C-alpha cells in the first residue's frame, strides 16, 4: 500500500528561487509569498532575506495564517554580499558571522523553525583544512547565538558544488562530514542539507553519498542542474525546472533519490523532515506558476513511483 508523501515529509518550496528578483531582500516578496501560502500542495516554505522590517512583519502575519512550516535560508544575504564564513581575513569573517547572526534574528521574527547556512568559497587544496577550521569556529559562534534562546531553533549547513559554479568549501561528502562531526556533538540542533541538483556538479551520486550522510542529514532539496554545456542558459547551479533539455534531473532521478532516502531512514525521523523543491524559471517565456506546477507533478509522480517495488 502506498504511503502518503505527506505522512513522510513536509513538502516545501524555496520562495526566492520560485520567484526570481527577490533574492536581494526587496521586490514583490509579500505578493509572491501569498501565492505559495494559498496553495495547499505545499506544507512548508523556505524564505530568505527581507530587508524591510515592515515586509517581515507582513510576511509573518501571512505565514501565521498559512499553517506552513517555515525555514529561513541565509543564501540570498550571503551570496548577494559575498559574505564568507571561512574567510582568512578576520574582519571579513566577522562580518559574515554577524550577517548570519542577524539572519537568525530575522528567522525568529518570521516564525522559522530552522535556518539554512552556507559555507564560503573553497580556497584550494593547500588551504582547505585551515578553511574548515575557520568555518567550524564561525559555526560555533553562530550556534551559540542561536541557542541563547531555548526555543529549539535548528540550523542546517547546505552542501554546494566545489568546481563548477558556487565553488564552495562544503562541498564533497567527506568535507561535509568533517564539519558535521566537529559540530554535532556539542550542538544537537545542527545538521546537514543536501540538494539533488548538486550531486552531478560534485560528481557524486545519491546511492554513494546518502548512506554516508544519513546520520547528520536533516533536510533535502529537490532540484535540477545543467553542466555539460557551458553555453546553456541554465549552466551551473541555477536550479532550472525538472526535465529541462540538457538537464540532469527529471522524475526518474527524483524517484531514485526518494528510494535512497527511504533506505537510509531519512523519512523515519520523529518529526517529518522538510523536503523542498528549489526550481525557477530560466528560459525565455517560462513562468513561475507553471514551473511550480511542474515541480508539484514531478514530486507527486516520483513519490508514487518510489513506493513501487524496484
PDB file of N, CA and C in Angstrom, residues 73-148:
ATOM      1  N   UNK A  73      16.438  30.770   4.840  1.00  0.00           N
ATOM      2  CA  UNK A  73      17.692  30.497   4.139  1.00  0.00           C
ATOM      3  C   UNK A  73      18.573  31.739   4.108  1.00  0.00           C
ATOM      4  N   UNK A  74      19.825  31.571   4.522  1.00  0.00           N
ATOM      5  CA  UNK A  74      20.757  32.710   4.523  1.00  0.00           C
ATOM      6  C   UNK A  74      21.410  32.936   3.167  1.00  0.00           C
ATOM      7  N   UNK A  75      21.215  32.040   2.203  1.00  0.00           N
ATOM      8  CA  UNK A  75      21.905  32.167   0.923  1.00  0.00           C
ATOM      9  C   UNK A  75      21.719  33.515   0.243  1.00  0.00           C
ATOM     10  N   UNK A  76      20.489  34.046   0.163  1.00  0.00           N
ATOM     11  CA  UNK A  76      20.350  35.334  -0.521  1.00  0.00           C
ATOM     12  C   UNK A  76      21.210  36.431   0.082  1.00  0.00           C
ATOM     13  N   UNK A  77      21.207  36.555   1.394  1.00  0.00           N
ATOM     14  CA  UNK A  77      22.020  37.593   2.030  1.00  0.00           C
ATOM     15  C   UNK A  77      23.505  37.310   1.854  1.00  0.00           C
ATOM     16  N   UNK A  78      23.917  36.072   2.043  1.00  0.00           N
ATOM     17  CA  UNK A  78      25.336  35.734   1.992  1.00  0.00           C
ATOM     18  C   UNK A  78      25.904  35.873   0.591  1.00  0.00           C
ATOM     19  N   UNK A  79      25.185  35.361  -0.403  1.00  0.00           N
ATOM     20  CA  UNK A  79      25.693  35.396  -1.771  1.00  0.00           C
ATOM     21  C   UNK A  79      25.627  36.801  -2.368  1.00  0.00           C
ATOM     22  N   UNK A  80      24.561  37.542  -2.066  1.00  0.00           N
ATOM     23  CA  UNK A  80      24.437  38.907  -2.590  1.00  0.00           C
ATOM     24  C   UNK A  80      25.557  39.811  -2.094  1.00  0.00           C
ATOM     25  N   UNK A  81      25.983  39.576  -0.853  1.00  0.00           N
ATOM     26  CA  UNK A  81      27.006  40.421  -0.239  1.00  0.00           C
ATOM     27  C   UNK A  81      28.404  39.791  -0.222  1.00  0.00           C
ATOM     28  N   UNK A  82      28.503  38.584  -0.800  1.00  0.00           N
ATOM     29  CA  UNK A  82      29.781  37.857  -0.861  1.00  0.00           C
ATOM     30  C   UNK A  82      30.396  37.660   0.527  1.00  0.00           C
ATOM     31  N   UNK A  83      29.521  37.384   1.498  1.00  0.00           N
ATOM     32  CA  UNK A  83      29.994  37.057   2.838  1.00  0.00           C
ATOM     33  C   UNK A  83      30.567  35.639   2.839  1.00  0.00           C
ATOM     34  N   UNK A  84      31.579  35.410   3.656  1.00  0.00           N
ATOM     35  CA  UNK A  84      32.303  34.143   3.645  1.00  0.00           C
ATOM     36  C   UNK A  84      32.631  33.736   5.083  1.00  0.00           C
ATOM     37  N   UNK A  85      32.010  32.671   5.556  1.00  0.00           N
ATOM     38  CA  UNK A  85      32.209  32.221   6.931  1.00  0.00           C
ATOM     39  C   UNK A  85      33.562  31.570   7.165  1.00  0.00           C
ATOM     40  N   UNK A  86      34.303  31.305   6.109  1.00  0.00           N
ATOM     41  CA  UNK A  86      35.650  30.759   6.271  1.00  0.00           C
ATOM     42  C   UNK A  86      36.703  31.675   5.653  1.00  0.00           C
ATOM     43  N   UNK A  87      36.416  32.973   5.640  1.00  0.00           N
ATOM     44  CA  UNK A  87      37.351  33.963   5.087  1.00  0.00           C
ATOM     45  C   UNK A  87      38.616  33.995   5.944  1.00  0.00           C
ATOM     46  N   UNK A  88      39.764  34.117   5.294  1.00  0.00           N
ATOM     47  CA  UNK A  88      41.026  34.136   6.031  1.00  0.00           C
ATOM     48  C   UNK A  88      41.292  35.482   6.699  1.00  0.00           C
ATOM     49  N   UNK A  89      40.614  36.527   6.254  1.00  0.00           N
ATOM     50  CA  UNK A  89      40.725  37.822   6.910  1.00  0.00           C
ATOM     51  C   UNK A  89      39.739  37.866   8.079  1.00  0.00           C
ATOM     52  N   UNK A  90      40.248  38.098   9.269  1.00  0.00           N
ATOM     53  CA  UNK A  90      39.414  38.043  10.473  1.00  0.00           C
ATOM     54  C   UNK A  90      38.264  39.034  10.421  1.00  0.00           C
ATOM     55  N   UNK A  91      38.526  40.225   9.896  1.00  0.00           N
ATOM     56  CA  UNK A  91      37.483  41.240   9.811  1.00  0.00           C
ATOM     57  C   UNK A  91      36.366  40.834   8.864  1.00  0.00           C
ATOM     58  N   UNK A  92      36.736  40.268   7.719  1.00  0.00           N
ATOM     59  CA  UNK A  92      35.729  39.823   6.759  1.00  0.00           C
ATOM     60  C   UNK A  92      34.929  38.647   7.305  1.00  0.00           C
ATOM     61  N   UNK A  93      35.598  37.763   8.002  1.00  0.00           N
ATOM     62  CA  UNK A  93      34.881  36.627   8.588  1.00  0.00           C
ATOM     63  C   UNK A  93      33.916  37.106   9.669  1.00  0.00           C
ATOM     64  N   UNK A  94      34.336  38.094  10.445  1.00  0.00           N
ATOM     65  CA  UNK A  94      33.451  38.646  11.483  1.00  0.00           C
ATOM     66  C   UNK A  94      32.194  39.249  10.863  1.00  0.00           C
ATOM     67  N   UNK A  95      32.353  39.926   9.710  1.00  0.00           N
ATOM     68  CA  UNK A  95      31.188  40.483   9.019  1.00  0.00           C
ATOM     69  C   UNK A  95      30.217  39.374   8.625  1.00  0.00           C
ATOM     70  N   UNK A  96      30.782  38.265   8.150  1.00  0.00           N
ATOM     71  CA  UNK A  96      29.933  37.151   7.729  1.00  0.00           C
ATOM     72  C   UNK A  96      29.204  36.538   8.922  1.00  0.00           C
ATOM     73  N   UNK A  97      29.911  36.367  10.025  1.00  0.00           N
ATOM     74  CA  UNK A  97      29.289  35.809  11.222  1.00  0.00           C
ATOM     75  C   UNK A  97      28.167  36.724  11.714  1.00  0.00           C
ATOM     76  N   UNK A  98      28.428  38.022  11.739  1.00  0.00           N
ATOM     77  CA  UNK A  98      27.399  38.968  12.173  1.00  0.00           C
ATOM     78  C   UNK A  98      26.186  38.939  11.250  1.00  0.00           C
ATOM     79  N   UNK A  99      26.440  38.770   9.952  1.00  0.00           N
ATOM     80  CA  UNK A  99      25.333  38.712   8.992  1.00  0.00           C
ATOM     81  C   UNK A  99      24.448  37.506   9.261  1.00  0.00           C
ATOM     82  N   UNK A 100      25.066  36.370   9.586  1.00  0.00           N
ATOM     83  CA  UNK A 100      24.269  35.185   9.874  1.00  0.00           C
ATOM     84  C   UNK A 100      23.546  35.327  11.209  1.00  0.00           C
ATOM     85  N   UNK A 101      24.202  35.925  12.197  1.00  0.00           N
ATOM     86  CA  UNK A 101      23.519  36.152  13.469  1.00  0.00           C
ATOM     87  C   UNK A 101      22.275  37.017  13.263  1.00  0.00           C
ATOM     88  N   UNK A 102      22.388  38.038  12.420  1.00  0.00           N
ATOM     89  CA  UNK A 102      21.211  38.875  12.147  1.00  0.00           C
ATOM     90  C   UNK A 102      20.151  38.074  11.403  1.00  0.00           C
ATOM     91  N   UNK A 103      20.580  37.128  10.564  1.00  0.00           N
ATOM     92  CA  UNK A 103      19.628  36.264   9.868  1.00  0.00           C
ATOM     93  C   UNK A 103      18.893  35.359  10.849  1.00  0.00           C
ATOM     94  N   UNK A 104      19.606  34.892  11.865  1.00  0.00           N
ATOM     95  CA  UNK A 104      18.960  34.086  12.908  1.00  0.00           C
ATOM     96  C   UNK A 104      17.857  34.901  13.581  1.00  0.00           C
ATOM     97  N   UNK A 105      18.150  36.156  13.856  1.00  0.00           N
ATOM     98  CA  UNK A 105      17.145  37.023  14.483  1.00  0.00           C
ATOM     99  C   UNK A 105      15.958  37.255  13.546  1.00  0.00           C
ATOM    100  N   UNK A 106      16.252  37.451  12.243  1.00  0.00           N
ATOM    101  CA  UNK A 106      15.181  37.634  11.264  1.00  0.00           C
ATOM    102  C   UNK A 106      14.338  36.363  11.152  1.00  0.00           C
ATOM    103  N   UNK A 107      15.006  35.219  11.203  1.00  0.00           N
ATOM    104  CA  UNK A 107      14.289  33.950  11.116  1.00  0.00           C
ATOM    105  C   UNK A 107      13.271  33.823  12.244  1.00  0.00           C
ATOM    106  N   UNK A 108      13.685  34.211  13.433  1.00  0.00           N
ATOM    107  CA  UNK A 108      12.757  34.153  14.575  1.00  0.00           C
ATOM    108  C   UNK A 108      11.585  35.111  14.367  1.00  0.00           C
ATOM    109  N   UNK A 109      11.857  36.281  13.799  1.00  0.00           N
ATOM    110  CA  UNK A 109      10.776  37.238  13.537  1.00  0.00           C
ATOM    111  C   UNK A 109       9.754  36.653  12.574  1.00  0.00           C
ATOM    112  N   UNK A 110      10.215  35.766  11.691  1.00  0.00           N
ATOM    113  CA  UNK A 110       9.335  35.181  10.685  1.00  0.00           C
ATOM    114  C   UNK A 110       8.711  33.865  11.153  1.00  0.00           C
ATOM    115  N   UNK A 111       9.038  33.443  12.367  1.00  0.00           N
ATOM    116  CA  UNK A 111       8.478  32.210  12.887  1.00  0.00           C
ATOM    117  C   UNK A 111       9.120  30.955  12.326  1.00  0.00           C
ATOM    118  N   UNK A 112      10.360  31.063  11.860  1.00  0.00           N
ATOM    119  CA  UNK A 112      11.035  29.908  11.274  1.00  0.00           C
ATOM    120  C   UNK A 112      11.472  28.921  12.347  1.00  0.00           C
ATOM    121  N   UNK A 113      11.497  27.653  11.991  1.00  0.00           N
ATOM    122  CA  UNK A 113      11.963  26.606  12.893  1.00  0.00           C
ATOM    123  C   UNK A 113      13.402  26.195  12.610  1.00  0.00           C
ATOM    124  N   UNK A 114      13.938  26.618  11.453  1.00  0.00           N
ATOM    125  CA  UNK A 114      15.287  26.221  11.070  1.00  0.00           C
ATOM    126  C   UNK A 114      15.909  27.300  10.195  1.00  0.00           C
ATOM    127  N   UNK A 115      17.229  27.444  10.311  1.00  0.00           N
ATOM    128  CA  UNK A 115      17.988  28.390   9.495  1.00  0.00           C
ATOM    129  C   UNK A 115      18.965  27.606   8.633  1.00  0.00           C
ATOM    130  N   UNK A 116      18.961  27.882   7.329  1.00  0.00           N
ATOM    131  CA  UNK A 116      19.886  27.246   6.404  1.00  0.00           C
ATOM    132  C   UNK A 116      21.168  28.069   6.303  1.00  0.00           C
ATOM    133  N   UNK A 117      22.308  27.408   6.409  1.00  0.00           N
ATOM    134  CA  UNK A 117      23.605  28.067   6.370  1.00  0.00           C
ATOM    135  C   UNK A 117      24.368  27.651   5.124  1.00  0.00           C
ATOM    136  N   UNK A 118      25.366  28.455   4.755  1.00  0.00           N
ATOM    137  CA  UNK A 118      26.192  28.171   3.600  1.00  0.00           C
ATOM    138  C   UNK A 118      27.643  28.517   3.921  1.00  0.00           C
ATOM    139  N   UNK A 119      28.554  27.613   3.596  1.00  0.00           N
ATOM    140  CA  UNK A 119      29.980  27.896   3.761  1.00  0.00           C
ATOM    141  C   UNK A 119      30.436  28.873   2.682  1.00  0.00           C
ATOM    142  N   UNK A 120      31.669  29.376   2.851  1.00  0.00           N
ATOM    143  CA  UNK A 120      32.234  30.295   1.871  1.00  0.00           C
ATOM    144  C   UNK A 120      32.992  29.569   0.777  1.00  0.00           C
ATOM    145  N   UNK A 121      33.720  30.330  -0.015  1.00  0.00           N
ATOM    146  CA  UNK A 121      34.464  29.787  -1.149  1.00  0.00           C
ATOM    147  C   UNK A 121      35.548  28.802  -0.703  1.00  0.00           C
ATOM    148  N   UNK A 122      35.784  27.816  -1.561  1.00  0.00           N
ATOM    149  CA  UNK A 122      36.872  26.870  -1.323  1.00  0.00           C
ATOM    150  C   UNK A 122      38.198  27.528  -1.716  1.00  0.00           C
ATOM    151  N   UNK A 123      39.206  27.518  -0.831  1.00  0.00           N
ATOM    152  CA  UNK A 123      40.474  28.182  -1.128  1.00  0.00           C
ATOM    153  C   UNK A 123      41.469  27.319  -1.894  1.00  0.00           C
ATOM    154  N   UNK A 124      41.104  26.067  -2.167  1.00  0.00           N
ATOM    155  CA  UNK A 124      42.031  25.166  -2.836  1.00  0.00           C
ATOM    156  C   UNK A 124      42.652  24.173  -1.876  1.00  0.00           C
ATOM    157  N   UNK A 125      43.332  23.197  -2.458  1.00  0.00           N
ATOM    158  CA  UNK A 125      43.857  22.080  -1.669  1.00  0.00           C
ATOM    159  C   UNK A 125      44.758  22.524  -0.527  1.00  0.00           C
ATOM    160  N   UNK A 126      45.643  23.471  -0.794  1.00  0.00           N
ATOM    161  CA  UNK A 126      46.676  23.830   0.186  1.00  0.00           C
ATOM    162  C   UNK A 126      46.098  24.435   1.459  1.00  0.00           C
ATOM    163  N   UNK A 127      44.984  25.155   1.337  1.00  0.00           N
ATOM    164  CA  UNK A 127      44.448  25.875   2.491  1.00  0.00           C
ATOM    165  C   UNK A 127      43.089  25.346   2.947  1.00  0.00           C
ATOM    166  N   UNK A 128      42.661  24.231   2.390  1.00  0.00           N
ATOM    167  CA  UNK A 128      41.306  23.746   2.686  1.00  0.00           C
ATOM    168  C   UNK A 128      41.120  23.363   4.147  1.00  0.00           C
ATOM    169  N   UNK A 129      42.079  22.666   4.723  1.00  0.00           N
ATOM    170  CA  UNK A 129      41.929  22.249   6.107  1.00  0.00           C
ATOM    171  C   UNK A 129      41.868  23.446   7.053  1.00  0.00           C
ATOM    172  N   UNK A 130      42.656  24.465   6.763  1.00  0.00           N
ATOM    173  CA  UNK A 130      42.601  25.689   7.572  1.00  0.00           C
ATOM    174  C   UNK A 130      41.237  26.353   7.432  1.00  0.00           C
ATOM    175  N   UNK A 131      40.712  26.382   6.210  1.00  0.00           N
ATOM    176  CA  UNK A 131      39.397  26.984   5.977  1.00  0.00           C
ATOM    177  C   UNK A 131      38.304  26.232   6.720  1.00  0.00           C
ATOM    178  N   UNK A 132      38.409  24.913   6.785  1.00  0.00           N
ATOM    179  CA  UNK A 132      37.421  24.115   7.519  1.00  0.00           C
ATOM    180  C   UNK A 132      37.454  24.436   9.011  1.00  0.00           C
ATOM    181  N   UNK A 133      38.644  24.676   9.544  1.00  0.00           N
ATOM    182  CA  UNK A 133      38.746  25.064  10.956  1.00  0.00           C
ATOM    183  C   UNK A 133      38.100  26.429  11.190  1.00  0.00           C
ATOM    184  N   UNK A 134      38.305  27.351  10.263  1.00  0.00           N
ATOM    185  CA  UNK A 134      37.685  28.676  10.388  1.00  0.00           C
ATOM    186  C   UNK A 134      36.168  28.574  10.286  1.00  0.00           C
ATOM    187  N   UNK A 135      35.686  27.744   9.370  1.00  0.00           N
ATOM    188  CA  UNK A 135      34.245  27.546   9.239  1.00  0.00           C
ATOM    189  C   UNK A 135      33.670  26.953  10.523  1.00  0.00           C
ATOM    190  N   UNK A 136      34.356  25.987  11.081  1.00  0.00           N
ATOM    191  CA  UNK A 136      33.895  25.368  12.331  1.00  0.00           C
ATOM    192  C   UNK A 136      33.803  26.404  13.443  1.00  0.00           C
ATOM    193  N   UNK A 137      34.788  27.267  13.543  1.00  0.00           N
ATOM    194  CA  UNK A 137      34.756  28.313  14.560  1.00  0.00           C
ATOM    195  C   UNK A 137      33.583  29.271  14.331  1.00  0.00           C
ATOM    196  N   UNK A 138      33.367  29.656  13.072  1.00  0.00           N
ATOM    197  CA  UNK A 138      32.241  30.541  12.760  1.00  0.00           C
ATOM    198  C   UNK A 138      30.919  29.892  13.136  1.00  0.00           C
ATOM    199  N   UNK A 139      30.782  28.607  12.838  1.00  0.00           N
ATOM    200  CA  UNK A 139      29.539  27.908  13.163  1.00  0.00           C
ATOM    201  C   UNK A 139      29.323  27.822  14.669  1.00  0.00           C
ATOM    202  N   UNK A 140      30.390  27.625  15.417  1.00  0.00           N
ATOM    203  CA  UNK A 140      30.278  27.644  16.884  1.00  0.00           C
ATOM    204  C   UNK A 140      29.710  28.984  17.359  1.00  0.00           C
ATOM    205  N   UNK A 141      30.239  30.085  16.827  1.00  0.00           N
ATOM    206  CA  UNK A 141      29.768  31.414  17.230  1.00  0.00           C
ATOM    207  C   UNK A 141      28.286  31.601  16.891  1.00  0.00           C
ATOM    208  N   UNK A 142      27.908  31.156  15.702  1.00  0.00           N
ATOM    209  CA  UNK A 142      26.524  31.321  15.250  1.00  0.00           C
ATOM    210  C   UNK A 142      25.579  30.464  16.088  1.00  0.00           C
ATOM    211  N   UNK A 143      25.971  29.233  16.343  1.00  0.00           N
ATOM    212  CA  UNK A 143      25.126  28.342  17.134  1.00  0.00           C
ATOM    213  C   UNK A 143      25.002  28.818  18.580  1.00  0.00           C
ATOM    214  N   UNK A 144      26.085  29.367  19.129  1.00  0.00           N
ATOM    215  CA  UNK A 144      25.992  29.927  20.477  1.00  0.00           C
ATOM    216  C   UNK A 144      24.961  31.054  20.510  1.00  0.00           C
ATOM    217  N   UNK A 145      24.978  31.895  19.493  1.00  0.00           N
ATOM    218  CA  UNK A 145      23.999  32.987  19.413  1.00  0.00           C
ATOM    219  C   UNK A 145      22.586  32.425  19.262  1.00  0.00           C
ATOM    220  N   UNK A 146      22.429  31.435  18.378  1.00  0.00           N
ATOM    221  CA  UNK A 146      21.104  30.854  18.139  1.00  0.00           C
ATOM    222  C   UNK A 146      20.547  30.189  19.388  1.00  0.00           C
ATOM    223  N   UNK A 147      21.434  29.610  20.186  1.00  0.00           N
ATOM    224  CA  UNK A 147      20.989  28.854  21.353  1.00  0.00           C
ATOM    225  C   UNK A 147      20.798  29.702  22.603  1.00  0.00           C
ATOM    226  N   UNK A 148      21.024  31.006  22.491  1.00  0.00           N
ATOM    227  CA  UNK A 148      20.771  31.883  23.634  1.00  0.00           C
ATOM    228  C   UNK A 148      19.301  31.845  24.031  1.00  0.00           C
TER     229      UNK A 148
END
